[in-house]
Coordinates of C-alpha atoms and ligand atoms in Angstrom, one line a residue:
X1 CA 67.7 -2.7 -17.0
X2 CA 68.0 -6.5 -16.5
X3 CA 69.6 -8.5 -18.7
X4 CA 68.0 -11.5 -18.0
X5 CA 64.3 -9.6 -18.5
X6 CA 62.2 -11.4 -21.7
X7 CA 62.0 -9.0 -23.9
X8 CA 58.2 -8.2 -24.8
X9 CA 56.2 -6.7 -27.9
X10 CA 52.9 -5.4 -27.3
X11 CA 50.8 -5.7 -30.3
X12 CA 47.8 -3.6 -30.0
X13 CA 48.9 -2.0 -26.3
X14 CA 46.0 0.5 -26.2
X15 CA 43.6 -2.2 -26.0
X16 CA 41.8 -4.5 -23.1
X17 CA 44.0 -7.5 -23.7
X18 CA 47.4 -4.9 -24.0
X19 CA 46.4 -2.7 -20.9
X20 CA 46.7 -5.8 -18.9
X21 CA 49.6 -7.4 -20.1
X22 CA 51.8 -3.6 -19.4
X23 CA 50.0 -4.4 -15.6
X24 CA 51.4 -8.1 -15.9
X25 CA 55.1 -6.5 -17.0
X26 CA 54.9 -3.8 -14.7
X27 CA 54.3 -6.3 -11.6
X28 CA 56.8 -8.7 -13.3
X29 CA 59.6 -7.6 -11.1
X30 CA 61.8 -7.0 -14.0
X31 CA 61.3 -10.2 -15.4
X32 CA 59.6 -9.2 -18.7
X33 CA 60.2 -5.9 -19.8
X34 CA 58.3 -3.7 -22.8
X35 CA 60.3 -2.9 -25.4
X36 CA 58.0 -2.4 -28.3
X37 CA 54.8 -1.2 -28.4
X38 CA 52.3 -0.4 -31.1
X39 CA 48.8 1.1 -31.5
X40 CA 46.4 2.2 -34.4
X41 CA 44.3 5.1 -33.3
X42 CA 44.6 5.8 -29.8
X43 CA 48.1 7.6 -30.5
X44 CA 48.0 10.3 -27.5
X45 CA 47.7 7.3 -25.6
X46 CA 50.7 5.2 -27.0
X47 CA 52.5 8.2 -25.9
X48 CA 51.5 8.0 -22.3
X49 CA 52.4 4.3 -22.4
X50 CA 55.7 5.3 -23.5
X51 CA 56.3 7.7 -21.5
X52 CA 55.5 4.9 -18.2
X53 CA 57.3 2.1 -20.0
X54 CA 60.1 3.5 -22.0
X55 CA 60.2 1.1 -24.8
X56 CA 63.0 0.9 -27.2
X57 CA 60.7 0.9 -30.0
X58 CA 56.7 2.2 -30.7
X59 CA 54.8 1.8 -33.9
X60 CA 52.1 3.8 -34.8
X61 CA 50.3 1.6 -37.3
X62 CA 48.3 4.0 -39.0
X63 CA 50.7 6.2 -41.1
X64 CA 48.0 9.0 -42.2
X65 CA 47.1 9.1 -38.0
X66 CA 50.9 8.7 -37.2
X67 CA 51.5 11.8 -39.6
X68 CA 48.5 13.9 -37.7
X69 CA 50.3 13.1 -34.2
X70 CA 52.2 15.2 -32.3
X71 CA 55.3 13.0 -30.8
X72 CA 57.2 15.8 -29.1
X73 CA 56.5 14.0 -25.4
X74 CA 58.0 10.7 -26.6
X75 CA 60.9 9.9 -24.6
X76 CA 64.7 10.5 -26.1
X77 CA 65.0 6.6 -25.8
X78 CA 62.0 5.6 -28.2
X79 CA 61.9 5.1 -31.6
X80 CA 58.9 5.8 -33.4
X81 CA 58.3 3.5 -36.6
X82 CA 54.6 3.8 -38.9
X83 CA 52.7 1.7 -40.7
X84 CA 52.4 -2.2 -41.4
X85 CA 56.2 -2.4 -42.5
X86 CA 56.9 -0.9 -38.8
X87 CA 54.9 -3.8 -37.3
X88 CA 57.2 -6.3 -39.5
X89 CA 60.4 -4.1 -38.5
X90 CA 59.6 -4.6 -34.8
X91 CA 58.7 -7.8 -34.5
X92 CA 61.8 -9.4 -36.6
X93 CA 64.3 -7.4 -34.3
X94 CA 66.9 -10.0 -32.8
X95 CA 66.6 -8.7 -29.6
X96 CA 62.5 -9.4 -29.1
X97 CA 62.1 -12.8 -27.0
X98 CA 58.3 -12.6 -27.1
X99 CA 55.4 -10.9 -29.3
X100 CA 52.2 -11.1 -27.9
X101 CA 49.8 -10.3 -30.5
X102 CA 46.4 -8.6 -29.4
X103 CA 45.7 -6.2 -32.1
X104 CA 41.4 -6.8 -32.7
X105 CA 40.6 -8.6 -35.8
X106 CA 42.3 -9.7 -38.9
X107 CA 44.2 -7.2 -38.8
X108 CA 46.4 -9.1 -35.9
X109 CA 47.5 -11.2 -38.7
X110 CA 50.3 -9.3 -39.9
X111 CA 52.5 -9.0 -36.8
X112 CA 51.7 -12.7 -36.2
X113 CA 52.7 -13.8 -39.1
X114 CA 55.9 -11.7 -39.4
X115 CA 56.9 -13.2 -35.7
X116 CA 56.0 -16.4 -36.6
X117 CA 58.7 -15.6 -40.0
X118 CA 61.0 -14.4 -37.4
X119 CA 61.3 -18.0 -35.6
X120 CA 59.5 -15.8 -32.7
X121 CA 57.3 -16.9 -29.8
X122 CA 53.7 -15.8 -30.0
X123 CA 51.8 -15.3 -27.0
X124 CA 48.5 -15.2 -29.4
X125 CA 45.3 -12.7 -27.7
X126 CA 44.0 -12.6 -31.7
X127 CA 41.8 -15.6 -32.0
X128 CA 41.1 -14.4 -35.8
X129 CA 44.4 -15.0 -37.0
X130 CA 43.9 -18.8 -36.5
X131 CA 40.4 -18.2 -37.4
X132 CA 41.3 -16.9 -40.9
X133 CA 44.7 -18.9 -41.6
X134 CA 44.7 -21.5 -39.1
X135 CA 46.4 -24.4 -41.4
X136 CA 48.9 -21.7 -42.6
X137 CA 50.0 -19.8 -39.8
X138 CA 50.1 -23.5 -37.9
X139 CA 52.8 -24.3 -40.3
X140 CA 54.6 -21.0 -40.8
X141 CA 55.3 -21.6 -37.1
X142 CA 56.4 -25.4 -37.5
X143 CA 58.5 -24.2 -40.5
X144 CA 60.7 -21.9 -38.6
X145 CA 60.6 -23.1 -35.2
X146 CA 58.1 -20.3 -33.8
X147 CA 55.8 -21.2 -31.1
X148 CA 52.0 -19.6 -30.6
X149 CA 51.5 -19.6 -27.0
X150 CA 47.6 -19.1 -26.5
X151 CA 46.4 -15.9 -24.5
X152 CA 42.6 -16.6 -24.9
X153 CA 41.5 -18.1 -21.3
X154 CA 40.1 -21.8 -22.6
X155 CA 43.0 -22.4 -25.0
X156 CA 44.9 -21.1 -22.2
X157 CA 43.4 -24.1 -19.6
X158 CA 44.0 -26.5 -22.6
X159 CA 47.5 -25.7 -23.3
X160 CA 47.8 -26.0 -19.3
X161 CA 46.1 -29.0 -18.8
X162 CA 48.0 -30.7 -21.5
X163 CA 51.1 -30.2 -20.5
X164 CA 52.5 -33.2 -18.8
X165 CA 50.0 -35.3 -20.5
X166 CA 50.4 -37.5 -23.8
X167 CA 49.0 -35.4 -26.7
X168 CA 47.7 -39.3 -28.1
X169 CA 45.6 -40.2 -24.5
X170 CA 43.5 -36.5 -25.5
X171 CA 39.9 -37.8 -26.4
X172 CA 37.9 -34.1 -25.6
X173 CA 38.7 -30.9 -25.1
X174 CA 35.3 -29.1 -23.4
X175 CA 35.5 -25.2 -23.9
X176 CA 33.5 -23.9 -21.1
X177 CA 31.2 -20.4 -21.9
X178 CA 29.9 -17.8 -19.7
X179 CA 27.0 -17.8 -22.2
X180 CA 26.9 -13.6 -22.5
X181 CA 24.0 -11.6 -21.1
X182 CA 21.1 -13.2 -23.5
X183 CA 22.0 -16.9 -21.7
X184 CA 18.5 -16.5 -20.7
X185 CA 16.8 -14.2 -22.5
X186 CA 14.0 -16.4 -25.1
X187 CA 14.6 -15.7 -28.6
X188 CA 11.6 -13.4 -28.9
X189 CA 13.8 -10.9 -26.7
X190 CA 17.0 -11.5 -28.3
X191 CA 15.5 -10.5 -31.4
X192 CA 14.9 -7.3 -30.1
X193 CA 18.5 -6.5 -28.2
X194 CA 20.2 -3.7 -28.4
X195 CA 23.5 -2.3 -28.4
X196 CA 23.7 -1.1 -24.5
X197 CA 22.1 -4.9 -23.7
X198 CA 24.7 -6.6 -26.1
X199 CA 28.0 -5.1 -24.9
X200 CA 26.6 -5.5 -21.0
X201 CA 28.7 -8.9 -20.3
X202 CA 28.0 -10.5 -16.8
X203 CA 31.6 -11.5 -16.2
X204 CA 34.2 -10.5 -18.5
X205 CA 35.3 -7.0 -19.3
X206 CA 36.8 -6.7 -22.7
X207 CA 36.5 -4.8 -25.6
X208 CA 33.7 -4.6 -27.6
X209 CA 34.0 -6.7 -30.5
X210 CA 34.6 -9.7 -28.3
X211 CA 31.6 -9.0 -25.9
X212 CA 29.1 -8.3 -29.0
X213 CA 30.7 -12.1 -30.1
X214 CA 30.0 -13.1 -26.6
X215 CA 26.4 -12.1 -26.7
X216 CA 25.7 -14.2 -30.0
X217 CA 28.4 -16.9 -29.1
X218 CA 30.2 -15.9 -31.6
X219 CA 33.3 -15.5 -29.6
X220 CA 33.0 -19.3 -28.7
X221 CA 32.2 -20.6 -32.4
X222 CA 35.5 -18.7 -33.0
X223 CA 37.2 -20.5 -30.3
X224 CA 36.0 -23.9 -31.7
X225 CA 37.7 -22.9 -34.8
X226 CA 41.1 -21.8 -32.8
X227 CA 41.1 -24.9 -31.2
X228 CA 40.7 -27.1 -34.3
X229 CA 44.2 -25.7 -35.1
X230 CA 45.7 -24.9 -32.0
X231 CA 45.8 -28.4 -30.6
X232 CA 45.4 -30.0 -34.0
X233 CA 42.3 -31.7 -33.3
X234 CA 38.8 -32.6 -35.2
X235 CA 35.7 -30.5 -34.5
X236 CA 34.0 -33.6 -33.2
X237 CA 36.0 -34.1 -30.7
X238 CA 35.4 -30.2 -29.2
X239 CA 32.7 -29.5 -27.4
X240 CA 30.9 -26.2 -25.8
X241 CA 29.4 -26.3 -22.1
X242 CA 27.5 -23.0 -20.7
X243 CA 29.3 -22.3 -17.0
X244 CA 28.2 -19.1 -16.7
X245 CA 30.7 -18.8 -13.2
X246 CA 33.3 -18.2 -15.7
X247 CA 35.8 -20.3 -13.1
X248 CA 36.7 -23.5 -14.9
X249 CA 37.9 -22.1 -18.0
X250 CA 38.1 -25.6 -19.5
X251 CA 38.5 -29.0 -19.7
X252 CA 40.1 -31.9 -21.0
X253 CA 39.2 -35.9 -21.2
X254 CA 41.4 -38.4 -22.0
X255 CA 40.8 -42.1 -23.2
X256 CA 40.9 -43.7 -19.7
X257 CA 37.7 -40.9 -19.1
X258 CA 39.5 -39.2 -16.4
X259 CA 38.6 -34.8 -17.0
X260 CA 40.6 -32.5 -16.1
X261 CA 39.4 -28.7 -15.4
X262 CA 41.4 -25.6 -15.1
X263 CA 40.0 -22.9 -12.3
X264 CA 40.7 -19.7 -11.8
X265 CA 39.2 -16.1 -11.7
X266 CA 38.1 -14.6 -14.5
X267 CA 41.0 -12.3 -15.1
X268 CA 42.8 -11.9 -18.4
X269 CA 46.1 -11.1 -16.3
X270 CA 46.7 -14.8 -15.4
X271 CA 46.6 -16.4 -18.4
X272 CA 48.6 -13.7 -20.4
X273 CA 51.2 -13.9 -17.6
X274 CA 51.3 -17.5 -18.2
X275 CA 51.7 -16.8 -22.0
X276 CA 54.7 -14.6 -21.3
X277 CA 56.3 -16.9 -18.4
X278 CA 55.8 -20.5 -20.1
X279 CA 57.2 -23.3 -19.4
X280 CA 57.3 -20.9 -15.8
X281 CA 54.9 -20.3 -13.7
X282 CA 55.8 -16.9 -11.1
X283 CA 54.0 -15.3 -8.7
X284 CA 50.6 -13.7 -9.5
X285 CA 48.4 -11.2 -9.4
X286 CA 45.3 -13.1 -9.4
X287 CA 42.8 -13.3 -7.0
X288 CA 43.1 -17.2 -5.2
X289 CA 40.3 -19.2 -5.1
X290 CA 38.6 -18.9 -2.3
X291 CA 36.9 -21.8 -0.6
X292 CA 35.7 -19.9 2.7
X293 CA 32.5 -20.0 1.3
X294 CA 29.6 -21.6 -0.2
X295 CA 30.1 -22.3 -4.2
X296 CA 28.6 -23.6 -6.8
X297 CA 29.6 -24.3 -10.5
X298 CA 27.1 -24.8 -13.0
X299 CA 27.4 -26.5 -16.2
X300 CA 24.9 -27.0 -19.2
X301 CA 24.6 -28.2 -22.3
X302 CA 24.3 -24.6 -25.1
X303 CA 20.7 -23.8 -26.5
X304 CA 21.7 -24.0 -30.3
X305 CA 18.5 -22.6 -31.7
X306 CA 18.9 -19.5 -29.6
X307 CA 22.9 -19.3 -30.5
X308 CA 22.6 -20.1 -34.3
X309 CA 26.2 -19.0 -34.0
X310 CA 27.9 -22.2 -32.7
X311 CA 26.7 -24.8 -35.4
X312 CA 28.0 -22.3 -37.9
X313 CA 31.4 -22.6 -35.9
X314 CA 31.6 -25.9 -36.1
X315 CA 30.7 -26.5 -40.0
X316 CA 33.7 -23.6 -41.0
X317 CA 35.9 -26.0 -38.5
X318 CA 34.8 -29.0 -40.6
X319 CA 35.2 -27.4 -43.7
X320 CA 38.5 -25.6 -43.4
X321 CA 39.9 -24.2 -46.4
X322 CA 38.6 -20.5 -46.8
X323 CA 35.8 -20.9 -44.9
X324 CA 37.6 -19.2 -41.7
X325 CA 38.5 -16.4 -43.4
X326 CA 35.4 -16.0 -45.0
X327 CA 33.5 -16.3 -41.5
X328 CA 35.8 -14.0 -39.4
X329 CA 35.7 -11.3 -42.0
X330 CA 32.0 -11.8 -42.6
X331 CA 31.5 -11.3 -38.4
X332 CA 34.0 -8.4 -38.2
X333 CA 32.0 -6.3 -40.6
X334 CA 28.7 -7.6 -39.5
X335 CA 29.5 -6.7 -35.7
X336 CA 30.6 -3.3 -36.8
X337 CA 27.7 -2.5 -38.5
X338 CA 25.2 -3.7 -35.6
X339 CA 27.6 -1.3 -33.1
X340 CA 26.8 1.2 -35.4
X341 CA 23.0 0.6 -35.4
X342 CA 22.6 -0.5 -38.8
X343 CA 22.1 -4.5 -38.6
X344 CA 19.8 -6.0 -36.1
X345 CA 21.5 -8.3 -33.3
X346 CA 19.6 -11.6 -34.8
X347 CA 20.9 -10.8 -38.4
X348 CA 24.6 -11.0 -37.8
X349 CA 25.0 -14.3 -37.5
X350 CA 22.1 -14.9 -40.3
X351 CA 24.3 -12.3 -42.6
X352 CA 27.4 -14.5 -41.5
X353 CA 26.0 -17.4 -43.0
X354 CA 24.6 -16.4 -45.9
X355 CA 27.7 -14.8 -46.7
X356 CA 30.0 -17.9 -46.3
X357 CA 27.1 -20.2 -48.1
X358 CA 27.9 -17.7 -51.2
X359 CA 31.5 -18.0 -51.5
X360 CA 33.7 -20.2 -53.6
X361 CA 34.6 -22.3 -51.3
X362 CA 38.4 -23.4 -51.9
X363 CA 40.3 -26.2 -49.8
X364 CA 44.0 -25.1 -49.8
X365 CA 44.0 -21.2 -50.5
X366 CA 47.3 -18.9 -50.2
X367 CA 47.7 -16.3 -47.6
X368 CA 46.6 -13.8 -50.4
X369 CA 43.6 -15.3 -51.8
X370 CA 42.7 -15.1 -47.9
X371 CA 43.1 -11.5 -47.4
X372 CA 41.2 -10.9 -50.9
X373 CA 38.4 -13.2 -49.5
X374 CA 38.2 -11.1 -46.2
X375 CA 37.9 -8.0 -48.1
X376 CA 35.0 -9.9 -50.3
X377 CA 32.8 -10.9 -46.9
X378 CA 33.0 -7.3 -45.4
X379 CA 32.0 -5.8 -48.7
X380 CA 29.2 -8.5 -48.8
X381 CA 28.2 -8.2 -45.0
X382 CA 27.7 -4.4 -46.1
X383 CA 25.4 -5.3 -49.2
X384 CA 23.2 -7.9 -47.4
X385 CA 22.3 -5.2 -45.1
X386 CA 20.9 -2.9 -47.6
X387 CA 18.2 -5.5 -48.9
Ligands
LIG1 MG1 37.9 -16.9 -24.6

């Protein structure tokens, strides 16, 4: 063992986001090293991952599926904690330098919050958390000198590209998007997608909540929202182009109207390295760039009457308040029941807004009235699809 190694927690290591970032510690050299890990479902596989990285700690999060589990392969070394209170355990212990937070959904807020409690850094994968509590979890972090670190590729390129840079010269930051597989399907044939055509994503492979999000642009109305509080900035000043290279992964401008982009390939592994190294950059495992041939970048301006999703985006940035929760929550559901086969691909984001346009909207809500609101839009999301 090094000393020197940053300790890391894996939040959600059974995942696409947490399968990488074991690759990205695995080829650190011993510079990061995985010492707790947690999963909710996929519990013969948390043992595997045990087994290969010998954590001090694993938490299964799902106590009636942690009680069902047979844990006789775990390693002497390991401890095995359950449940939400595990997550909390883990995540406050001294020892942890890093958490990077990946768990799917809302319910990634837990562990971030707790870290963020804990004074910890956050290497954040879970868009939702700032989704759904933004203006709160922005200042948990302030209030006890934790840090959120951004995993997702464009906040990634943002955090990059301002660094160095004077946070007052920022006058755009322009969130690039692949534009999912229906970038040019008409709306006639989006209307009739299906689940096989919705999780079939021309560039990225990731799990799939975020490639159903990428297919309505979801996943980039979401982002708009993360970047509102990420970087602190008004929606107005945040705007969407379709690259559908997935290369530049964003840019800024600043006053003077000089842009700057961010290229790389499309490979979760190098941001999430740069996550866990920051302020450091170390040697990669991404592919270079390579300039021996021919290539071209696009860029366009989005089709908002084919993605519905992004205005939406951009009004719950504007509004603030509970409409984040209420949106996330409201998408979770609504994505779960189209995977399912129960809500056509068109009606999600109509569902989305119809849910948010019937809630009491409230303009400084507590953490709990947040998590009662997201259990109010997936109820909802469930009812609107029975009329
Ligand atoms: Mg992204």
């Amino acid at each position: 063992m090094n000393d020197q190694a940053r300790q890391v927690v894996v939040l959600g290591a059974t995942g696409s986001v947490g399968s990488n970032t074991l690759e990205v510690i695995a080829g650190s050299g011993g510079k990061l090293q995985a010492v707790g890990l947690t999963a909710h479902h996929q519990l013969d596989r948390l043992v595997e991952l045990a087994r290969l990285h010998s954590p001090q700690w694993i938490v299964a999060s799902d106590p009636a599926a942690a009680q069902q589990q047979d844990w006789d392969a775990l390693p002497a070394g390991t401890e095995l904690m359950t449940g939400e209170e595990g997550i909390r355990q883990l995540v406050s212990e001294p020892s942890v330098d890093v958490v990077l937070s990946a768990i799917v959904g809302s319910a990634g807020l837990i562990g971030t919050w707790a870290a963020l409690q804990a004074g910890k850094t956050v290497a954040l994968a879970n868009k939702e958390t700032l989704v759904m509590a933004g203006s709160l979890v922005t200042k948990l972090a302030a209030e006890h000198g934790g840090r959120i670190v951004p995993v997702d590729s464009e906040h990634s390129a943002i955090f990059q590209l301002l660094e160095g840079n004077r946070r007052e010269d920022l006058q755009r930051i322009i969130l690039t998007a692949s534009g999912g597989p229906f970038r040019q399907w008409t709306w006639e044939q989006i209307e009739q997608a299906t689940v096989e055509d919705a999780l079939a994503h021309p560039t990225w492979e990731m799990g799939p909540k975020i490639t159903v999000d990428s297919a309505t642009m979801m996943n980039k109305a979401l982002e708009i929202i993360e970047a509102r509080w990420l970087f602190d900035i008004p929606e107005d000043q945040i705007e969407v182009v379709i690259h559908p290279q997935s290369m530049v992964h964003s840019l800024v401008e600043f006053r003077d109207g000089s842009t700057l982009a961010q290229l790389g390939p499309p490979d979760m592994k190098l941001p999430i390295q740069y996550a866990l190294s920051y302020p450091h950059r170390w040697e990669g495992p991404a592919e270079r760039l390579d300039l021996s041939a021919p290539l071209q970048f696009e860029f366009s301006p989005p089709d908002l009457d084919r993605f519905p999703a992004l205005e939406l985006g951009r009004e719950v940035a504007r509004m603030g308040g509970t409409a984040g929760a209420v949106l996330n929550a409201a998408n979770e559901s609504a994505v779960a029941e189209f995977l399912e086969r129960r809500l056509e691909f068109t009606n999600i984001v109509l569902a989305c807004r119809a849910v948010l346009e019937q809630h009491d909207f409230e303009p400084d809500p507590t953490l709990e009235r947040l998590i009662e609101l997201d259990h109010w839009a997936r109820q909802e999301i469930k009812t609107w699809n029975c009329r």
